[in-house]
PDB file of C-alpha atoms in Angstrom:
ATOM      1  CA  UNK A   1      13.116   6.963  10.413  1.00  0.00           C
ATOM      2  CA  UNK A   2      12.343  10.409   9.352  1.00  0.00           C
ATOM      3  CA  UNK A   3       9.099  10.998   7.120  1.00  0.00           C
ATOM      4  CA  UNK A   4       9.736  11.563   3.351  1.00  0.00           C
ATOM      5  CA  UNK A   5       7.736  12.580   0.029  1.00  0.00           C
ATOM      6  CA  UNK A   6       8.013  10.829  -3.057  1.00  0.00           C
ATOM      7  CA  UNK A   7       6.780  12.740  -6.672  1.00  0.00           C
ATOM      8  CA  UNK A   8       6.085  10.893 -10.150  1.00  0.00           C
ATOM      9  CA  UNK A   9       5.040  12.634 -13.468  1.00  0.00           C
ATOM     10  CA  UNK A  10       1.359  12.766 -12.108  1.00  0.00           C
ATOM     11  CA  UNK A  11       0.982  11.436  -8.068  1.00  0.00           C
ATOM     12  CA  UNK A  12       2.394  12.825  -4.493  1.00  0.00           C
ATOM     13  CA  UNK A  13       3.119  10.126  -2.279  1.00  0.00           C
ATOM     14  CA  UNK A  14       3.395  10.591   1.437  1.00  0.00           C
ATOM     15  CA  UNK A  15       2.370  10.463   4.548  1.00  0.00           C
ATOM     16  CA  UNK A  16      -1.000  11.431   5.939  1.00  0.00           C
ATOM     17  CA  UNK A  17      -1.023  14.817   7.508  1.00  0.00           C
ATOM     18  CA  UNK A  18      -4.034  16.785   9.058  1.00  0.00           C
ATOM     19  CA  UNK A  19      -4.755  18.828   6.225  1.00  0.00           C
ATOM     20  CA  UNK A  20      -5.544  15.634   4.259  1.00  0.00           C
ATOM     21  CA  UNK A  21      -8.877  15.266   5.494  1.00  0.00           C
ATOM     22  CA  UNK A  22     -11.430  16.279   3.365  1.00  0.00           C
ATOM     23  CA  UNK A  23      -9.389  15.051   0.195  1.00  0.00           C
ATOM     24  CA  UNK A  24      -8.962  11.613   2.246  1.00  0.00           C
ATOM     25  CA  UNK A  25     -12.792  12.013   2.943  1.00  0.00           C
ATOM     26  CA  UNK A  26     -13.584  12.568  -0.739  1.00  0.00           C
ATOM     27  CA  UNK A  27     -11.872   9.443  -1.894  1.00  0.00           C
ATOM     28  CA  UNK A  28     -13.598   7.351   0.269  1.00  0.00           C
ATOM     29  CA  UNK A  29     -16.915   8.435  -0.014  1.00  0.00           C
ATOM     30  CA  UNK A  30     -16.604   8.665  -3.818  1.00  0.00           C
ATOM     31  CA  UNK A  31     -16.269   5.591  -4.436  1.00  0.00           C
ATOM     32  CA  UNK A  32     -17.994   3.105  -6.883  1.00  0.00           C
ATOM     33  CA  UNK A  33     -20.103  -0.043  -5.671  1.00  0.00           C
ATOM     34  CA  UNK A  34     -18.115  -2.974  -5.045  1.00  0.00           C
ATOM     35  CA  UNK A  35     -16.822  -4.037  -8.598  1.00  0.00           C
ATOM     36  CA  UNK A  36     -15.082  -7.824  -7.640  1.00  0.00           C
ATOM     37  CA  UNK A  37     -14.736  -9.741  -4.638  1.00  0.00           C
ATOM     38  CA  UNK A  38     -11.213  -7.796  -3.762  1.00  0.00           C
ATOM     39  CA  UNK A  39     -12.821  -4.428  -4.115  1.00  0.00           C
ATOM     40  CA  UNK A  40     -14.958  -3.104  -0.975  1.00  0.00           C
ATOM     41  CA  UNK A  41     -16.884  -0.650  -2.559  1.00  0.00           C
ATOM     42  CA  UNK A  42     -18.371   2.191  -1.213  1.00  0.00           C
ATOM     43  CA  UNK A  43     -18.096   2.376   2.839  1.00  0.00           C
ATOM     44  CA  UNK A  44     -20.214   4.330   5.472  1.00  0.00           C
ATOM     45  CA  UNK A  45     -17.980   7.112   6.200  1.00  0.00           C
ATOM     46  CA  UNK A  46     -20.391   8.259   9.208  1.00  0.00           C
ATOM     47  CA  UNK A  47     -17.984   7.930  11.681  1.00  0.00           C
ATOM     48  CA  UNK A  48     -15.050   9.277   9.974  1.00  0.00           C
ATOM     49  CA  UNK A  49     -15.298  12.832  11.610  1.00  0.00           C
ATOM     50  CA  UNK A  50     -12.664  14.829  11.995  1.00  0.00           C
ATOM     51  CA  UNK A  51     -11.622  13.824  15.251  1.00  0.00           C
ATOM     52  CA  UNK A  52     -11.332  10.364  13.922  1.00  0.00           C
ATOM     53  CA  UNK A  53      -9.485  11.318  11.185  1.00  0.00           C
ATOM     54  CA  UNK A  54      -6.694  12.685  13.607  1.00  0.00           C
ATOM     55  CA  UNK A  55      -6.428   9.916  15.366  1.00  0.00           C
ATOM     56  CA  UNK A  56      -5.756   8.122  12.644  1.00  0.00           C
ATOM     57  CA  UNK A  57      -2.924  10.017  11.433  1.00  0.00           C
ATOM     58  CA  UNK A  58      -1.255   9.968  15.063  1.00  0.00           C
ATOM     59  CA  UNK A  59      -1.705   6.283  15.037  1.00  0.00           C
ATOM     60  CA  UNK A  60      -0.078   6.210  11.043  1.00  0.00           C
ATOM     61  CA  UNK A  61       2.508   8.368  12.863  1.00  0.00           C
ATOM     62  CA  UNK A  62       3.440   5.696  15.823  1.00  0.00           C
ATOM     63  CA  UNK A  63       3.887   2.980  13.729  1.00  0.00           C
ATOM     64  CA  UNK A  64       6.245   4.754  11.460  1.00  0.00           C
ATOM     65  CA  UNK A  65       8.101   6.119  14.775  1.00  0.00           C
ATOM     66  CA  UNK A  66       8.175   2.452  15.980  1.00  0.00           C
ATOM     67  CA  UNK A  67       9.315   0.975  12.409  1.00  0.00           C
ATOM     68  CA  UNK A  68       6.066  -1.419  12.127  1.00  0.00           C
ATOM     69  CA  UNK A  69       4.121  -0.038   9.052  1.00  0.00           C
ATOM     70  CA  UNK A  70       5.259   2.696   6.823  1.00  0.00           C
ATOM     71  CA  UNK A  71       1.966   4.106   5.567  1.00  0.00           C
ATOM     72  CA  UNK A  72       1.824   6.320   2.705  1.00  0.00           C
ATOM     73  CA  UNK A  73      -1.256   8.430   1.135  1.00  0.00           C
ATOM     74  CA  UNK A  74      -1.030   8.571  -2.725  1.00  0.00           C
ATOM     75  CA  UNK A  75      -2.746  12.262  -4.381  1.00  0.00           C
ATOM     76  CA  UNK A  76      -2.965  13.493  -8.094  1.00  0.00           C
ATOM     77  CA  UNK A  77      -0.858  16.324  -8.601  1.00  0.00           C
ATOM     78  CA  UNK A  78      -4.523  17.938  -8.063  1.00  0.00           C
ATOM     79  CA  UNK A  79      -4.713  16.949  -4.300  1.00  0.00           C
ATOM     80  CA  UNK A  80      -7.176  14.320  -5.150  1.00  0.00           C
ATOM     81  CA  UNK A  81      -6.788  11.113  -3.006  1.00  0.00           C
ATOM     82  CA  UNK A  82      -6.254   7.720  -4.683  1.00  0.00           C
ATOM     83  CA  UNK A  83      -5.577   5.278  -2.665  1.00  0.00           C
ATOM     84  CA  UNK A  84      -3.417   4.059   0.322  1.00  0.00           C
ATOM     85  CA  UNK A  85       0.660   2.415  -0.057  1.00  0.00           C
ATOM     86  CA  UNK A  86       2.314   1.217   2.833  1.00  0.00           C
ATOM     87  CA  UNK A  87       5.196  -1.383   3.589  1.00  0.00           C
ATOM     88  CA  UNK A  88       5.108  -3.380   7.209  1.00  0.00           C
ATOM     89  CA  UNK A  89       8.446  -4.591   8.489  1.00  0.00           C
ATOM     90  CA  UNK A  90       8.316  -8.068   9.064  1.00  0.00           C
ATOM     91  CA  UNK A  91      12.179  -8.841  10.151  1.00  0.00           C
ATOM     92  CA  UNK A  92      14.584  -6.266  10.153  1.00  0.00           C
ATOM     93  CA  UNK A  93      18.152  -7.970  11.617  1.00  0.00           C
ATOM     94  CA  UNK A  94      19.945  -9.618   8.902  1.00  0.00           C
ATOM     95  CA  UNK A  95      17.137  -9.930   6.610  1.00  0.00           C
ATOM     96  CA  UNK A  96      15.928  -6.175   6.397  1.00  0.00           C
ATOM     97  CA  UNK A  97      12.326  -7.735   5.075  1.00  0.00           C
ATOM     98  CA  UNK A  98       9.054  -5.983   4.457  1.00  0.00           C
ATOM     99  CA  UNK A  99       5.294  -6.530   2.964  1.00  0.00           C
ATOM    100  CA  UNK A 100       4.268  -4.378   0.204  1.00  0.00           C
ATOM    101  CA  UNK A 101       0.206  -3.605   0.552  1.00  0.00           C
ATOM    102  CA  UNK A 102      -1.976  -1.077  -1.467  1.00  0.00           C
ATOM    103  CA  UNK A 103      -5.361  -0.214  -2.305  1.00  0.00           C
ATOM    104  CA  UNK A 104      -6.323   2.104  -5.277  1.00  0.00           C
ATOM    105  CA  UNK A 105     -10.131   3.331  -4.968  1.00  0.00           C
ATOM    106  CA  UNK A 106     -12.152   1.828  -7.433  1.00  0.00           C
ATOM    107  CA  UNK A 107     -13.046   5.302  -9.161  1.00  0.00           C
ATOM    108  CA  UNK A 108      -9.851   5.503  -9.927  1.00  0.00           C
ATOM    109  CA  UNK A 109      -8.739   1.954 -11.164  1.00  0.00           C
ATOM    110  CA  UNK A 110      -7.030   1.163 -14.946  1.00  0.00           C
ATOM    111  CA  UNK A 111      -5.867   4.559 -15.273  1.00  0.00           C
ATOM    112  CA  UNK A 112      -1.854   2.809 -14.072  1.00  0.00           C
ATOM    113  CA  UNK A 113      -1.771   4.567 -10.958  1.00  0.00           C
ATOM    114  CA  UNK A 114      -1.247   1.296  -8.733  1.00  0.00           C
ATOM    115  CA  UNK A 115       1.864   0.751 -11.070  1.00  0.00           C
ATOM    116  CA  UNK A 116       3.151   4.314 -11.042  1.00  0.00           C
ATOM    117  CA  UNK A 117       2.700   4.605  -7.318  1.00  0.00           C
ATOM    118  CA  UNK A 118       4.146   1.403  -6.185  1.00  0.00           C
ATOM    119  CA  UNK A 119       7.428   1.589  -8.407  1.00  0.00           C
ATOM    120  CA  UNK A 120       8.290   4.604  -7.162  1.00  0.00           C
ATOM    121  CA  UNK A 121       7.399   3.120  -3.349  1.00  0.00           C
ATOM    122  CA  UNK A 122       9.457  -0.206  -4.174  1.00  0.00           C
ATOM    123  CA  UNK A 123      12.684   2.233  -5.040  1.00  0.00           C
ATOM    124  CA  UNK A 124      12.195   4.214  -1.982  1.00  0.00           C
ATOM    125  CA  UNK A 125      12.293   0.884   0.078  1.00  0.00           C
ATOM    126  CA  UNK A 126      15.694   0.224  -0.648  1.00  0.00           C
ATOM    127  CA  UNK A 127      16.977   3.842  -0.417  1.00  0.00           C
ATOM    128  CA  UNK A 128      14.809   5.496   2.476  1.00  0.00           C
ATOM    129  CA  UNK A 129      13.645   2.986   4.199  1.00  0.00           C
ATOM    130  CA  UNK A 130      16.789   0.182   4.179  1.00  0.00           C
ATOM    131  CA  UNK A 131      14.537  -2.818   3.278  1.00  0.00           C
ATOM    132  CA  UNK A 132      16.633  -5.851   1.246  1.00  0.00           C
ATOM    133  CA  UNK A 133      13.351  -7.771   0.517  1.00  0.00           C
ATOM    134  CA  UNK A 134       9.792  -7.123  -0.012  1.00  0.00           C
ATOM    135  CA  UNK A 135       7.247  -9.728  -0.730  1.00  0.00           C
ATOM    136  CA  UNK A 136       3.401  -8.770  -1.686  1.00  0.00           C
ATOM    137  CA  UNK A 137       1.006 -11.845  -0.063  1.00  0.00           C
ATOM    138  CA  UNK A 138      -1.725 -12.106  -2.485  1.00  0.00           C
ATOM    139  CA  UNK A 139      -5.276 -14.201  -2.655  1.00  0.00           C
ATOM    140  CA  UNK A 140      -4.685 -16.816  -5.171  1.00  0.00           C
ATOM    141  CA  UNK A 141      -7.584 -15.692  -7.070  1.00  0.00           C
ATOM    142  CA  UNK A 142      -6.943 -12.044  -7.178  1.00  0.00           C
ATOM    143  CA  UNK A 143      -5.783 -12.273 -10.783  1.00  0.00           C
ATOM    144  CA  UNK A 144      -5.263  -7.799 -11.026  1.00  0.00           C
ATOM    145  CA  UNK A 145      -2.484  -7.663  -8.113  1.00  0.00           C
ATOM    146  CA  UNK A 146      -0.886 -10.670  -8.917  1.00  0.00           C
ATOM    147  CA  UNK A 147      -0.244  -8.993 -12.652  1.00  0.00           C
ATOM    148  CA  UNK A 148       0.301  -6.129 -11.112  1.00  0.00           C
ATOM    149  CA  UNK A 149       3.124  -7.763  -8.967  1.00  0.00           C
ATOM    150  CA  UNK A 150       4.684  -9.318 -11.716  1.00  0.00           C
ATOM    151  CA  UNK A 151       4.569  -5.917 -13.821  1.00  0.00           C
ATOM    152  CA  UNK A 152       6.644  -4.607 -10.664  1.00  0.00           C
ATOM    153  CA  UNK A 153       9.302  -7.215 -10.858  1.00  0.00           C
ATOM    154  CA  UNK A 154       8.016  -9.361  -7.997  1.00  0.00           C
ATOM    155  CA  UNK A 155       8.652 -12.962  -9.078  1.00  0.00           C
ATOM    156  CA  UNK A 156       6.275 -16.079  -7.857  1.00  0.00           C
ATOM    157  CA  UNK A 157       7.514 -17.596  -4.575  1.00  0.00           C
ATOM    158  CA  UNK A 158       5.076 -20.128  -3.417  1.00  0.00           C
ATOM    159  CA  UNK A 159       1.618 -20.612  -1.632  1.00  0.00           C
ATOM    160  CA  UNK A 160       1.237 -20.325   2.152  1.00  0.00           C
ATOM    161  CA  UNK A 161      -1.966 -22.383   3.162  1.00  0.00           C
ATOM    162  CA  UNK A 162      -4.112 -21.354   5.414  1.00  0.00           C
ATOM    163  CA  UNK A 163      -1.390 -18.580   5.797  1.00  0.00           C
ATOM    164  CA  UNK A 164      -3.898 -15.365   6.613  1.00  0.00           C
ATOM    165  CA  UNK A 165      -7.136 -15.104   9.057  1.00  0.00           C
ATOM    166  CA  UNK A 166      -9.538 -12.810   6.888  1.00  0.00           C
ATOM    167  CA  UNK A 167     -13.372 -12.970   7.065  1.00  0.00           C
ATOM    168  CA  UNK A 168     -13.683 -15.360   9.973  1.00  0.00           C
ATOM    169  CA  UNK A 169     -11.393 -18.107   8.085  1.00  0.00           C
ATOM    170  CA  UNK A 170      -8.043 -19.139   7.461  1.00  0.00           C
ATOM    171  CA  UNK A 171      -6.707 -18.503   3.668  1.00  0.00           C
ATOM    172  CA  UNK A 172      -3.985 -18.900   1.548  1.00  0.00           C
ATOM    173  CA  UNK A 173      -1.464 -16.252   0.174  1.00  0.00           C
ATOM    174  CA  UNK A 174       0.600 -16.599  -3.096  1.00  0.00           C
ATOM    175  CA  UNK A 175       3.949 -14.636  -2.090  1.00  0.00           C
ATOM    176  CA  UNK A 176       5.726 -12.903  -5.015  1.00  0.00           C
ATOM    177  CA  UNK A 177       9.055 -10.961  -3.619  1.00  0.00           C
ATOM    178  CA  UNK A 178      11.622  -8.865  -4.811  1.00  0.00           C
ATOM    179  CA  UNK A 179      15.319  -8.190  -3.689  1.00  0.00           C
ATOM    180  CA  UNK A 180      17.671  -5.377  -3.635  1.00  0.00           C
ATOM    181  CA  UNK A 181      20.234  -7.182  -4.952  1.00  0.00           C
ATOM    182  CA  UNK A 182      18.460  -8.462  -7.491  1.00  0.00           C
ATOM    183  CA  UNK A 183      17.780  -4.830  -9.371  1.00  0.00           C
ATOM    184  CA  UNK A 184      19.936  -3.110 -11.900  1.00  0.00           C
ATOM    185  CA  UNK A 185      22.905  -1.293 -10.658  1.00  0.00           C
ATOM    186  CA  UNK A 186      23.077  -3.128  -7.030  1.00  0.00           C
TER     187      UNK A 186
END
């Protein structure tokens, strides 16, 4: 699958690429403290070098060549980093099915980037990147993305119990999904 760019009225959203870094950097280490129990705050960025920083965009790189994640940077039309979209194939075959996932960072939250970032990613699913189905796997109580889902067009599937191993336990996911088939004009 061949990289791509996608442009709304005020973000670029792509790919990493080496030149990112010290935008990349900046978003990170500007962030606020912790604001909710979803939100990680501000992280030590000590061993984010350069180096590191490479090796992460060759790794972003393999997993797009091998179609397991498709991991996208979001920037203002400024350069400024935002936050982090990507989409993991989860069956391809006959079902053509992916997870949506995205962080915003926290300096940047209730300004409607999320939503302006991820419609644009959601329509590039279908046409670039041939999924059918996406579903977003949410913590029950993270009220913000669940909304945010909904706002997207995702509709309320069920609750997988003890469905995801995060912080040394097992948790559940509420699924919301959304179909191809199921938008306007397909």
């Amino acid at each position: 699958m061949e990289k791509f760019s996608i442009e709304t009225d005020r973000l670029v959203i792509r790919p990493l690429a080496l030149g990112d870094y010290d935008a990349w950097y900046q978003g990170f280490d500007s962030r606020k403290v912790s604001q909710h129990a979803f939100d990680d705050g501000q992280l030590d960025m000590s061993i984010c070098d350069l180096d590191w920083f490479q090796n992460l965009v060759a790794h972003h790189q393999e997993l797009w060549e091998k179609d397991d994640t498709y991991i996208f940077a979001v920037f203002d039309k400024t350069g400024q980093h935002i936050g982090m979209l990507n989409i993991a194939t989860l069956v391809r075959t006959n079902m053509q099915w992916g997870e949506l996932g995205y962080f915003i960072h926290n300096q940047h939250w209730r300004k409607g980037f999320a939503y302006e970032a991820l419609s644009a990613l959601v329509e590039a699913s279908w046409k670039e990147l041939g999924f059918h189905h996406l579903e977003a796997q949410i913590s029950p109580k993270n009220n913000a993305s669940q909304q945010l889902a909904e706002k997207l067009g995702f509709v309320y599937e069920c609750r997988r119990s003890k469905f995801a191993f995060e912080d040394g336990q097992w948790v559940d996911k509420d699924i919301y999904s959304k179909n191809l088939h199921d938008q306007p004009s397909n």
